[in-house]
């Protein structure tokens, strides 16, 4: 063990476990500065018992009980998943509501970014031609057309960043009138009108699908694009219907999409970035591939940046119901009023019932990678996950599929699945922050995704995928505040287009995955 200084992180004074910091892990016999001697080899980011824990006694991390010891644990032992019994989730009918509402934070003034102002009041961080779709059947056609547009048309419109086929797996073969259908339909509607696409949509439909264009975009005057000349120029949506009797063959269909796209590109190319207050940011926060460091490095740093955004008047959304469920007792007291607290409980209860219908429960959450990274169960994962929410009052709870416009800290209910959560947050956000411990090359086509690593080892292994290394918090090279400020400034630079994220650089775009709690037919 020459040259190795054994270190663990204890988050809270009450904790009876700490996590190993050393990148290679530590061998039996390693002596920590506290005098604690490690009894067995323990990998990095895994837990070591700081004191004797008798069978049935609580295992405490973050100052909270993450479970009870399934057997006696001696000091210096590796505390594995099977040494901890999963406790029952906090009961939803006896939670304190709005009992510890944080005072409004000191306003943070003077921070701006250069964004694209839209007619509907929203602000874009990118200038993208988005081609919406009503149904999966048209996806390959639209992807073919998008490739042609990118090659043949886009070079003439230098102010437009990209062309994106907004394809998905929804739209037909579903019970479209079932209550659950509202979620994917609303999500896809908001994405079709996304702030980064300038608000004047171009939508491609098949014709016979359940999700008709008028159902996707209700209340808007749809303009049919056939084989002949385009309809008059307006901001109403253009709709190309593949089964339109006007068309003779695939090439005529593609030509119609290209004609409509060219008109939209002319409009988008006239957009210019203008200084906008940081309050126009709507930032979606998410974690994926978390490890035991996530809750002490990247997620608290994101939480610090979230507080800065809230102080600047912006919207910050955190999500992932199953990763909030076991920390809900820490959040309901922070609800700005009892109604918001009750709304949070409503979303937790809905998801409990949803999981129960599928004969699953919250223990289905941690992945093998989470466990390899030292996260023993969903309670420990949740306590680390909610650190992203910072310290301000919870101002609003949005249900699945709702578009979020409230300023301040918002819980937007979504599943924890990265691509489903990202798709739902995309309905509202113009910037995305994604933390990871195990590593994920996740990216979205319509918004920039800033990737934050929990460990320096990951940032060094993936220097061209990770935008910010928060592992410096574990080694003491930076404080949580240092990383939080660095992240805040990077957000303004990325939102302004002055910097591109690594996933933008490589064009890594995960497929949209709308959450469909309704039946498939
Ligand atoms: Ca996730």
Coordinates of C-alpha atoms and ligand atoms in Angstrom, one line a residue:
X1 CA 0.0 0.0 0.0
X2 CA 3.1 2.2 -0.4
X3 CA 2.2 5.7 -1.6
X4 CA -1.6 5.3 -1.0
X5 CA -3.3 7.5 1.6
X6 CA -6.5 5.6 2.5
X7 CA -9.4 7.9 2.5
X8 CA -13.2 7.6 3.0
X9 CA -16.0 10.3 2.8
X10 CA -18.4 10.5 5.7
X11 CA -21.2 12.8 4.5
X12 CA -23.0 13.4 7.8
X13 CA -21.8 13.3 11.5
X14 CA -24.5 10.6 12.2
X15 CA -23.3 8.3 9.4
X16 CA -22.0 4.9 10.4
X17 CA -20.7 4.2 6.9
X18 CA -18.3 6.1 4.7
X19 CA -17.3 5.5 1.0
X20 CA -13.8 4.7 -0.1
X21 CA -12.3 7.5 -2.2
X22 CA -9.1 5.8 -3.5
X23 CA -9.5 5.0 -7.3
X24 CA -8.0 1.5 -7.1
X25 CA -10.0 0.6 -3.9
X26 CA -8.2 -0.4 -0.8
X27 CA -6.7 -3.7 0.5
X28 CA -7.4 -5.3 3.9
X29 CA -5.2 -3.7 6.6
X30 CA -5.4 -0.2 5.1
X31 CA -5.4 2.4 7.9
X32 CA -7.5 5.5 7.6
X33 CA -6.5 8.8 9.2
X34 CA -9.2 8.2 11.8
X35 CA -7.3 5.0 12.9
X36 CA -10.0 2.8 11.4
X37 CA -8.5 -0.4 9.9
X38 CA -10.1 -1.9 6.8
X39 CA -10.9 -5.6 7.4
X40 CA -11.3 -6.7 3.8
X41 CA -10.5 -5.5 0.3
X42 CA -13.1 -2.7 -0.6
X43 CA -13.6 -1.2 -4.1
X44 CA -13.7 2.6 -4.7
X45 CA -17.1 4.2 -3.9
X46 CA -18.2 1.2 -1.8
X47 CA -19.1 1.6 1.8
X48 CA -17.0 0.8 4.8
X49 CA -18.5 0.5 8.3
X50 CA -17.2 3.3 10.6
X51 CA -18.5 1.6 13.7
X52 CA -19.9 -1.7 14.9
X53 CA -23.5 -2.2 13.6
X54 CA -25.5 -4.9 15.2
X55 CA -28.0 -7.0 13.3
X56 CA -31.2 -5.0 12.9
X57 CA -29.6 -1.6 13.7
X58 CA -29.9 1.2 11.2
X59 CA -27.2 1.8 8.5
X60 CA -26.9 5.6 8.2
X61 CA -25.7 7.6 5.3
X62 CA -26.5 11.3 4.5
X63 CA -27.7 11.4 8.1
X64 CA -30.6 9.1 7.0
X65 CA -31.4 5.4 7.5
X66 CA -30.7 3.6 4.2
X67 CA -31.7 0.2 5.7
X68 CA -31.1 -2.1 8.6
X69 CA -28.1 -4.4 9.0
X70 CA -29.1 -8.0 8.0
X71 CA -26.3 -9.3 10.3
X72 CA -23.7 -7.9 12.7
X73 CA -21.2 -5.7 10.9
X74 CA -17.7 -5.1 12.4
X75 CA -16.0 -1.8 12.1
X76 CA -13.8 -1.6 9.0
X77 CA -16.0 -4.2 7.1
X78 CA -17.1 -3.7 3.5
X79 CA -20.9 -3.0 3.8
X80 CA -22.4 -4.8 0.8
X81 CA -25.9 -4.8 -0.7
X82 CA -26.7 -8.1 1.1
X83 CA -25.7 -6.7 4.5
X84 CA -28.6 -4.2 4.4
X85 CA -32.3 -4.9 4.4
X86 CA -34.4 -2.5 2.4
X87 CA -36.7 -0.5 4.7
X88 CA -40.3 0.3 3.9
X89 CA -40.8 3.5 1.9
X90 CA -41.9 6.6 3.8
X91 CA -45.7 6.4 4.4
X92 CA -47.5 8.9 2.1
X93 CA -50.3 9.7 4.5
X94 CA -48.3 11.2 7.3
X95 CA -45.8 13.5 5.7
X96 CA -45.2 17.0 6.9
X97 CA -46.4 19.6 4.4
X98 CA -44.7 23.0 3.9
X99 CA -43.4 22.9 7.5
X100 CA -39.8 24.0 6.7
X101 CA -40.2 26.3 3.6
X102 CA -36.8 27.8 2.8
X103 CA -36.8 31.6 2.8
X104 CA -36.6 33.1 -0.7
X105 CA -32.9 33.1 -1.7
X106 CA -31.0 36.3 -2.4
X107 CA -31.6 37.3 -6.0
X108 CA -28.7 36.8 -8.4
X109 CA -28.8 39.6 -10.9
X110 CA -26.9 40.5 -14.0
X111 CA -26.4 37.1 -15.6
X112 CA -27.5 36.8 -19.2
X113 CA -27.1 34.4 -22.2
X114 CA -27.6 35.0 -25.9
X115 CA -30.8 33.2 -26.9
X116 CA -33.4 33.2 -29.7
X117 CA -36.6 34.9 -28.6
X118 CA -39.8 33.3 -30.0
X119 CA -43.2 34.9 -30.8
X120 CA -44.8 32.8 -28.0
X121 CA -42.4 34.3 -25.4
X122 CA -40.2 31.2 -25.1
X123 CA -36.5 31.4 -25.7
X124 CA -34.4 29.0 -27.6
X125 CA -30.8 28.0 -27.0
X126 CA -30.3 26.5 -30.5
X127 CA -31.8 27.3 -33.9
X128 CA -33.0 23.9 -35.3
X129 CA -35.4 22.9 -38.1
X130 CA -37.4 20.2 -36.3
X131 CA -39.6 18.0 -38.4
X132 CA -42.4 16.6 -36.2
X133 CA -44.0 13.2 -36.8
X134 CA -47.4 11.9 -35.7
X135 CA -46.5 8.2 -36.0
X136 CA -43.5 5.8 -36.2
X137 CA -44.6 4.6 -39.7
X138 CA -43.2 7.9 -41.2
X139 CA -39.9 7.9 -39.3
X140 CA -37.6 6.3 -41.9
X141 CA -39.1 8.6 -44.6
X142 CA -38.5 11.7 -42.5
X143 CA -35.0 10.6 -41.5
X144 CA -34.3 10.1 -45.3
X145 CA -35.7 13.6 -46.0
X146 CA -33.7 15.1 -43.1
X147 CA -30.4 13.6 -44.5
X148 CA -31.3 15.2 -47.9
X149 CA -32.1 18.5 -46.3
X150 CA -28.9 18.5 -44.3
X151 CA -26.8 17.8 -47.4
X152 CA -28.7 19.8 -50.1
X153 CA -30.3 22.8 -48.3
X154 CA -28.7 23.5 -44.9
X155 CA -25.4 24.8 -46.3
X156 CA -27.4 27.8 -47.7
X157 CA -28.7 28.7 -44.2
X158 CA -25.7 29.4 -42.0
X159 CA -27.7 30.6 -39.0
X160 CA -29.5 27.3 -38.7
X161 CA -27.7 24.8 -36.4
X162 CA -29.2 21.5 -37.5
X163 CA -32.1 19.6 -39.0
X164 CA -33.8 17.1 -36.7
X165 CA -36.3 14.4 -37.5
X166 CA -38.5 14.3 -34.4
X167 CA -39.3 10.6 -34.6
X168 CA -40.7 8.3 -31.9
X169 CA -42.4 5.0 -31.3
X170 CA -45.9 6.4 -30.5
X171 CA -48.9 7.3 -32.7
X172 CA -50.8 4.2 -33.6
X173 CA -51.7 0.8 -32.3
X174 CA -52.6 2.5 -29.0
X175 CA -55.7 3.2 -27.0
X176 CA -55.6 6.9 -27.9
X177 CA -58.7 7.7 -25.8
X178 CA -57.5 5.9 -22.6
X179 CA -56.6 8.4 -19.8
X180 CA -52.9 7.4 -20.0
X181 CA -52.6 8.5 -23.6
X182 CA -52.7 12.1 -22.5
X183 CA -49.1 11.7 -21.4
X184 CA -47.4 10.8 -24.7
X185 CA -49.7 13.0 -26.8
X186 CA -49.0 16.1 -24.6
X187 CA -45.3 15.3 -24.5
X188 CA -45.1 15.0 -28.3
X189 CA -47.2 18.2 -28.8
X190 CA -44.8 20.3 -26.7
X191 CA -41.7 18.8 -28.4
X192 CA -43.2 19.5 -31.8
X193 CA -43.5 23.2 -30.7
X194 CA -40.1 23.3 -28.9
X195 CA -38.5 26.6 -28.3
X196 CA -35.3 25.5 -30.1
X197 CA -37.3 24.9 -33.3
X198 CA -38.7 28.4 -33.5
X199 CA -42.3 27.6 -32.9
X200 CA -43.5 27.3 -36.6
X201 CA -43.8 23.6 -37.0
X202 CA -43.4 21.2 -40.0
X203 CA -45.2 17.9 -39.3
X204 CA -45.2 14.7 -41.3
X205 CA -48.2 12.4 -40.9
X206 CA -49.1 9.0 -42.5
X207 CA -52.8 9.5 -42.8
X208 CA -54.5 6.5 -41.2
X209 CA -52.9 6.8 -37.8
X210 CA -54.7 7.3 -34.5
X211 CA -52.6 10.4 -33.6
X212 CA -54.0 12.7 -36.3
X213 CA -52.1 16.0 -36.9
X214 CA -55.2 17.9 -35.5
X215 CA -54.9 15.8 -32.3
X216 CA -51.2 16.4 -32.0
X217 CA -51.6 20.2 -32.5
X218 CA -55.1 21.0 -31.5
X219 CA -56.4 24.6 -32.1
X220 CA -53.8 25.3 -34.8
X221 CA -54.7 26.0 -38.4
X222 CA -52.9 23.2 -40.2
X223 CA -51.7 23.9 -43.8
X224 CA -51.7 20.9 -46.1
X225 CA -48.6 20.6 -48.2
X226 CA -49.4 18.5 -51.4
X227 CA -47.5 17.9 -54.6
X228 CA -48.3 21.4 -56.0
X229 CA -46.9 24.7 -54.8
X230 CA -46.7 25.5 -51.0
X231 CA -49.6 27.3 -49.3
X232 CA -49.2 30.9 -48.3
X233 CA -46.4 31.8 -45.9
X234 CA -47.5 31.8 -42.4
X235 CA -46.5 30.6 -39.0
X236 CA -49.3 27.9 -39.0
X237 CA -48.0 24.4 -39.1
X238 CA -47.2 22.7 -42.5
X239 CA -48.5 19.2 -42.6
X240 CA -47.3 16.7 -45.2
X241 CA -49.5 13.6 -45.3
X242 CA -47.9 10.6 -47.0
X243 CA -51.2 9.0 -48.0
X244 CA -52.4 12.3 -49.6
X245 CA -53.9 11.3 -53.0
X246 CA -51.9 14.1 -54.5
X247 CA -48.6 12.2 -54.3
X248 CA -47.3 9.9 -57.0
X249 CA -44.5 7.9 -55.4
X250 CA -41.9 8.3 -52.7
X251 CA -39.9 10.9 -54.5
X252 CA -42.8 13.3 -54.8
X253 CA -43.5 12.9 -51.1
X254 CA -39.8 13.7 -50.2
X255 CA -39.9 16.7 -52.6
X256 CA -42.9 18.1 -50.7
X257 CA -41.1 17.7 -47.4
X258 CA -38.0 19.4 -48.9
X259 CA -40.1 22.3 -50.2
X260 CA -41.8 22.9 -46.9
X261 CA -38.4 22.5 -45.1
X262 CA -36.8 25.1 -47.4
X263 CA -39.5 27.7 -46.5
X264 CA -39.0 27.0 -42.7
X265 CA -35.2 27.3 -43.2
X266 CA -35.7 30.7 -44.7
X267 CA -37.6 31.8 -41.6
X268 CA -35.2 30.2 -39.2
X269 CA -32.2 31.7 -40.9
X270 CA -33.5 35.2 -40.1
X271 CA -33.4 34.5 -36.3
X272 CA -30.6 36.2 -34.3
X273 CA -29.4 35.7 -30.8
X274 CA -30.2 38.5 -28.4
X275 CA -29.1 39.0 -24.8
X276 CA -31.7 37.3 -22.5
X277 CA -31.7 37.2 -18.7
X278 CA -30.7 33.9 -17.1
X279 CA -34.3 33.7 -15.9
X280 CA -35.2 32.5 -19.4
X281 CA -33.4 29.2 -18.9
X282 CA -35.4 26.1 -18.2
X283 CA -32.9 23.5 -17.1
X284 CA -33.8 19.8 -16.8
X285 CA -31.7 17.8 -14.3
X286 CA -31.2 14.1 -14.5
X287 CA -28.8 11.4 -13.4
X288 CA -28.0 8.1 -15.2
X289 CA -25.5 5.4 -14.3
X290 CA -25.1 6.7 -10.8
X291 CA -22.6 5.5 -8.2
X292 CA -22.0 6.1 -4.5
X293 CA -20.0 9.2 -5.3
X294 CA -22.9 10.8 -7.3
X295 CA -24.6 11.9 -4.0
X296 CA -21.5 13.6 -2.7
X297 CA -19.8 15.1 -5.7
X298 CA -21.8 15.8 -9.0
X299 CA -25.3 15.8 -7.6
X300 CA -24.6 18.4 -4.8
X301 CA -22.6 20.5 -7.3
X302 CA -25.6 20.4 -9.6
X303 CA -27.7 21.3 -6.6
X304 CA -25.5 24.3 -5.9
X305 CA -25.9 25.4 -9.6
X306 CA -29.6 24.8 -9.3
X307 CA -29.7 27.3 -6.4
X308 CA -27.8 29.8 -8.5
X309 CA -30.3 29.3 -11.4
X310 CA -33.3 29.7 -9.0
X311 CA -31.7 32.9 -7.5
X312 CA -31.3 34.2 -11.1
X313 CA -35.1 33.6 -11.7
X314 CA -34.8 30.5 -13.9
X315 CA -36.8 27.3 -14.0
X316 CA -35.0 24.2 -12.6
X317 CA -36.7 20.8 -13.0
X318 CA -35.8 17.6 -11.2
X319 CA -37.6 14.4 -12.0
X320 CA -37.4 10.6 -11.7
X321 CA -40.2 9.5 -9.3
X322 CA -38.6 6.3 -8.2
X323 CA -35.4 8.2 -7.2
X324 CA -37.4 10.7 -5.2
X325 CA -39.8 8.3 -3.5
X326 CA -37.5 7.3 -0.7
X327 CA -36.5 10.9 0.0
X328 CA -40.0 12.4 -0.2
X329 CA -40.0 13.1 3.5
X330 CA -37.1 15.5 2.9
X331 CA -39.0 17.3 0.2
X332 CA -42.6 17.7 1.4
X333 CA -41.5 20.1 4.2
X334 CA -39.8 22.2 1.5
X335 CA -43.0 22.6 -0.6
X336 CA -43.9 26.3 -0.8
X337 CA -47.4 25.5 0.4
X338 CA -49.5 22.5 1.4
X339 CA -51.1 22.2 -2.1
X340 CA -47.6 21.7 -3.7
X341 CA -46.7 19.2 -1.0
X342 CA -49.9 17.3 -1.7
X343 CA -49.2 17.4 -5.4
X344 CA -45.8 15.7 -4.8
X345 CA -47.5 13.0 -2.7
X346 CA -50.1 12.5 -5.5
X347 CA -47.3 11.8 -8.0
X348 CA -45.6 9.4 -5.6
X349 CA -48.9 7.5 -5.0
X350 CA -49.7 7.4 -8.7
X351 CA -46.3 5.8 -9.4
X352 CA -46.6 3.3 -6.4
X353 CA -49.9 2.1 -8.0
X354 CA -48.4 2.1 -11.5
X355 CA -45.5 -0.2 -10.3
X356 CA -48.0 -2.4 -8.3
X357 CA -50.1 -2.9 -11.5
X358 CA -46.9 -4.3 -13.1
X359 CA -46.2 -6.5 -10.1
X360 CA -43.0 -4.5 -9.4
X361 CA -41.9 -2.2 -6.6
X362 CA -39.3 0.4 -6.1
X363 CA -36.6 -2.2 -5.5
X364 CA -36.7 -2.7 -9.3
X365 CA -34.7 0.6 -9.6
X366 CA -31.0 0.1 -8.9
X367 CA -29.2 -1.3 -11.9
X368 CA -26.3 -3.8 -11.8
X369 CA -24.0 -0.8 -12.7
X370 CA -25.4 1.2 -9.7
X371 CA -24.6 -1.7 -7.4
X372 CA -21.2 -2.2 -8.9
X373 CA -20.7 1.6 -8.2
X374 CA -21.5 1.0 -4.5
X375 CA -25.2 1.9 -4.3
X376 CA -26.8 -0.8 -2.2
X377 CA -30.4 0.1 -2.7
X378 CA -32.9 2.6 -4.0
X379 CA -33.0 4.5 -0.6
X380 CA -29.3 5.2 -0.9
X381 CA -29.7 6.1 -4.6
X382 CA -32.6 8.5 -3.8
X383 CA -30.8 10.3 -1.0
X384 CA -28.0 11.0 -3.4
X385 CA -30.3 11.8 -6.3
X386 CA -32.3 14.5 -4.6
X387 CA -29.1 16.5 -3.8
X388 CA -29.6 17.8 -7.4
X389 CA -32.6 19.7 -6.1
X390 CA -30.4 22.1 -4.1
X391 CA -31.9 23.9 -1.1
X392 CA -34.6 26.2 -2.3
X393 CA -38.4 25.9 -1.8
X394 CA -40.2 23.5 -4.1
X395 CA -42.5 25.8 -6.0
X396 CA -44.4 23.5 -8.3
X397 CA -45.1 19.9 -9.1
X398 CA -45.8 19.1 -12.7
X399 CA -47.6 15.9 -13.7
X400 CA -46.4 13.6 -16.5
X401 CA -46.7 15.4 -19.9
X402 CA -47.2 18.8 -18.4
X403 CA -45.3 21.7 -19.9
X404 CA -43.5 23.6 -17.1
X405 CA -43.3 27.4 -17.2
X406 CA -43.3 28.2 -13.4
X407 CA -40.0 29.8 -12.3
X408 CA -38.0 28.3 -9.5
X409 CA -37.5 24.7 -8.4
X410 CA -40.0 22.3 -9.9
X411 CA -40.5 18.6 -9.5
X412 CA -41.6 17.3 -13.0
X413 CA -42.9 13.8 -12.6
X414 CA -41.2 11.3 -15.0
X415 CA -39.9 7.8 -14.8
X416 CA -36.2 7.5 -13.9
X417 CA -35.3 5.8 -17.2
X418 CA -32.8 8.2 -18.8
X419 CA -34.3 8.4 -22.3
X420 CA -37.9 8.5 -21.0
X421 CA -37.1 11.2 -18.4
X422 CA -35.2 13.2 -21.0
X423 CA -38.0 13.0 -23.5
X424 CA -40.5 14.3 -20.9
X425 CA -38.2 17.0 -19.7
X426 CA -37.6 18.0 -23.3
X427 CA -41.2 19.1 -23.5
X428 CA -40.2 22.1 -21.3
X429 CA -36.4 22.5 -21.1
X430 CA -34.0 24.5 -23.2
X431 CA -30.9 23.1 -21.5
X432 CA -30.1 19.7 -19.9
X433 CA -27.7 18.7 -17.2
X434 CA -26.9 15.0 -16.8
X435 CA -24.8 13.5 -14.0
X436 CA -23.2 10.1 -14.3
X437 CA -20.9 7.9 -12.2
X438 CA -20.6 4.7 -14.3
X439 CA -20.6 6.8 -17.5
X440 CA -23.2 7.2 -20.2
X441 CA -22.8 8.8 -23.7
X442 CA -26.5 9.9 -23.6
X443 CA -27.4 13.0 -25.7
X444 CA -30.5 14.6 -27.2
X445 CA -30.9 16.2 -30.6
X446 CA -33.0 19.2 -29.7
X447 CA -31.2 20.6 -26.6
X448 CA -27.6 20.7 -25.5
X449 CA -26.8 18.1 -22.8
X450 CA -24.0 19.0 -20.3
X451 CA -22.5 15.8 -18.8
X452 CA -21.1 15.9 -15.3
X453 CA -19.0 13.0 -13.9
X454 CA -19.0 11.9 -10.2
X455 CA -15.4 10.7 -10.3
X456 CA -12.2 12.1 -11.9
X457 CA -11.3 8.6 -13.1
X458 CA -14.4 8.7 -15.4
X459 CA -13.6 12.2 -16.7
X460 CA -10.0 11.0 -17.4
X461 CA -11.2 7.9 -19.2
X462 CA -13.8 9.8 -21.2
X463 CA -12.3 13.2 -21.7
X464 CA -14.2 13.7 -24.9
X465 CA -17.6 12.9 -23.5
X466 CA -17.6 14.4 -20.0
X467 CA -18.1 18.2 -19.9
X468 CA -17.5 18.8 -16.2
X469 CA -15.6 16.7 -13.7
X470 CA -17.1 17.0 -10.2
X471 CA -14.8 14.3 -8.8
X472 CA -12.5 17.1 -7.7
X473 CA -14.9 17.5 -4.8
X474 CA -13.9 14.0 -3.5
X475 CA -10.2 14.7 -3.7
X476 CA -10.5 18.1 -2.2
X477 CA -9.1 20.0 -5.2
X478 CA -12.4 22.0 -5.5
X479 CA -15.4 22.7 -3.3
X480 CA -19.0 22.0 -4.2
X481 CA -19.4 25.7 -4.7
X482 CA -16.4 25.9 -7.0
X483 CA -17.9 23.2 -9.3
X484 CA -21.4 24.7 -9.0
X485 CA -20.2 28.1 -10.2
X486 CA -18.1 26.5 -13.0
X487 CA -21.3 24.6 -14.1
X488 CA -23.4 27.8 -14.0
X489 CA -21.0 29.7 -16.2
X490 CA -20.8 26.7 -18.6
X491 CA -24.6 26.6 -18.8
X492 CA -24.6 30.3 -19.9
X493 CA -21.9 29.7 -22.4
X494 CA -23.6 26.6 -23.9
X495 CA -27.0 28.2 -23.9
X496 CA -25.4 31.1 -25.8
X497 CA -23.9 28.8 -28.4
X498 CA -20.4 30.0 -27.5
X499 CA -19.6 26.5 -26.4
X500 CA -20.8 23.1 -27.7
X501 CA -21.1 20.1 -25.5
X502 CA -19.3 16.9 -26.3
X503 CA -22.5 15.1 -27.3
X504 CA -23.3 18.0 -29.7
X505 CA -19.8 17.7 -31.1
X506 CA -20.2 14.0 -31.9
X507 CA -23.9 14.3 -32.8
X508 CA -25.0 11.7 -30.1
X509 CA -28.8 11.8 -30.2
X510 CA -30.8 9.2 -28.2
X511 CA -34.2 8.3 -29.7
X512 CA -37.2 9.9 -28.1
X513 CA -39.1 7.6 -25.9
X514 CA -42.5 9.0 -24.8
X515 CA -43.8 7.5 -21.6
X516 CA -47.1 5.7 -22.5
X517 CA -48.9 4.5 -19.3
X518 CA -51.9 3.7 -21.5
X519 CA -52.7 0.4 -23.2
X520 CA -51.2 -0.7 -26.5
X521 CA -53.8 -2.4 -28.9
Ligands
LIG1 CA1 -32.2 8.8 -15.0

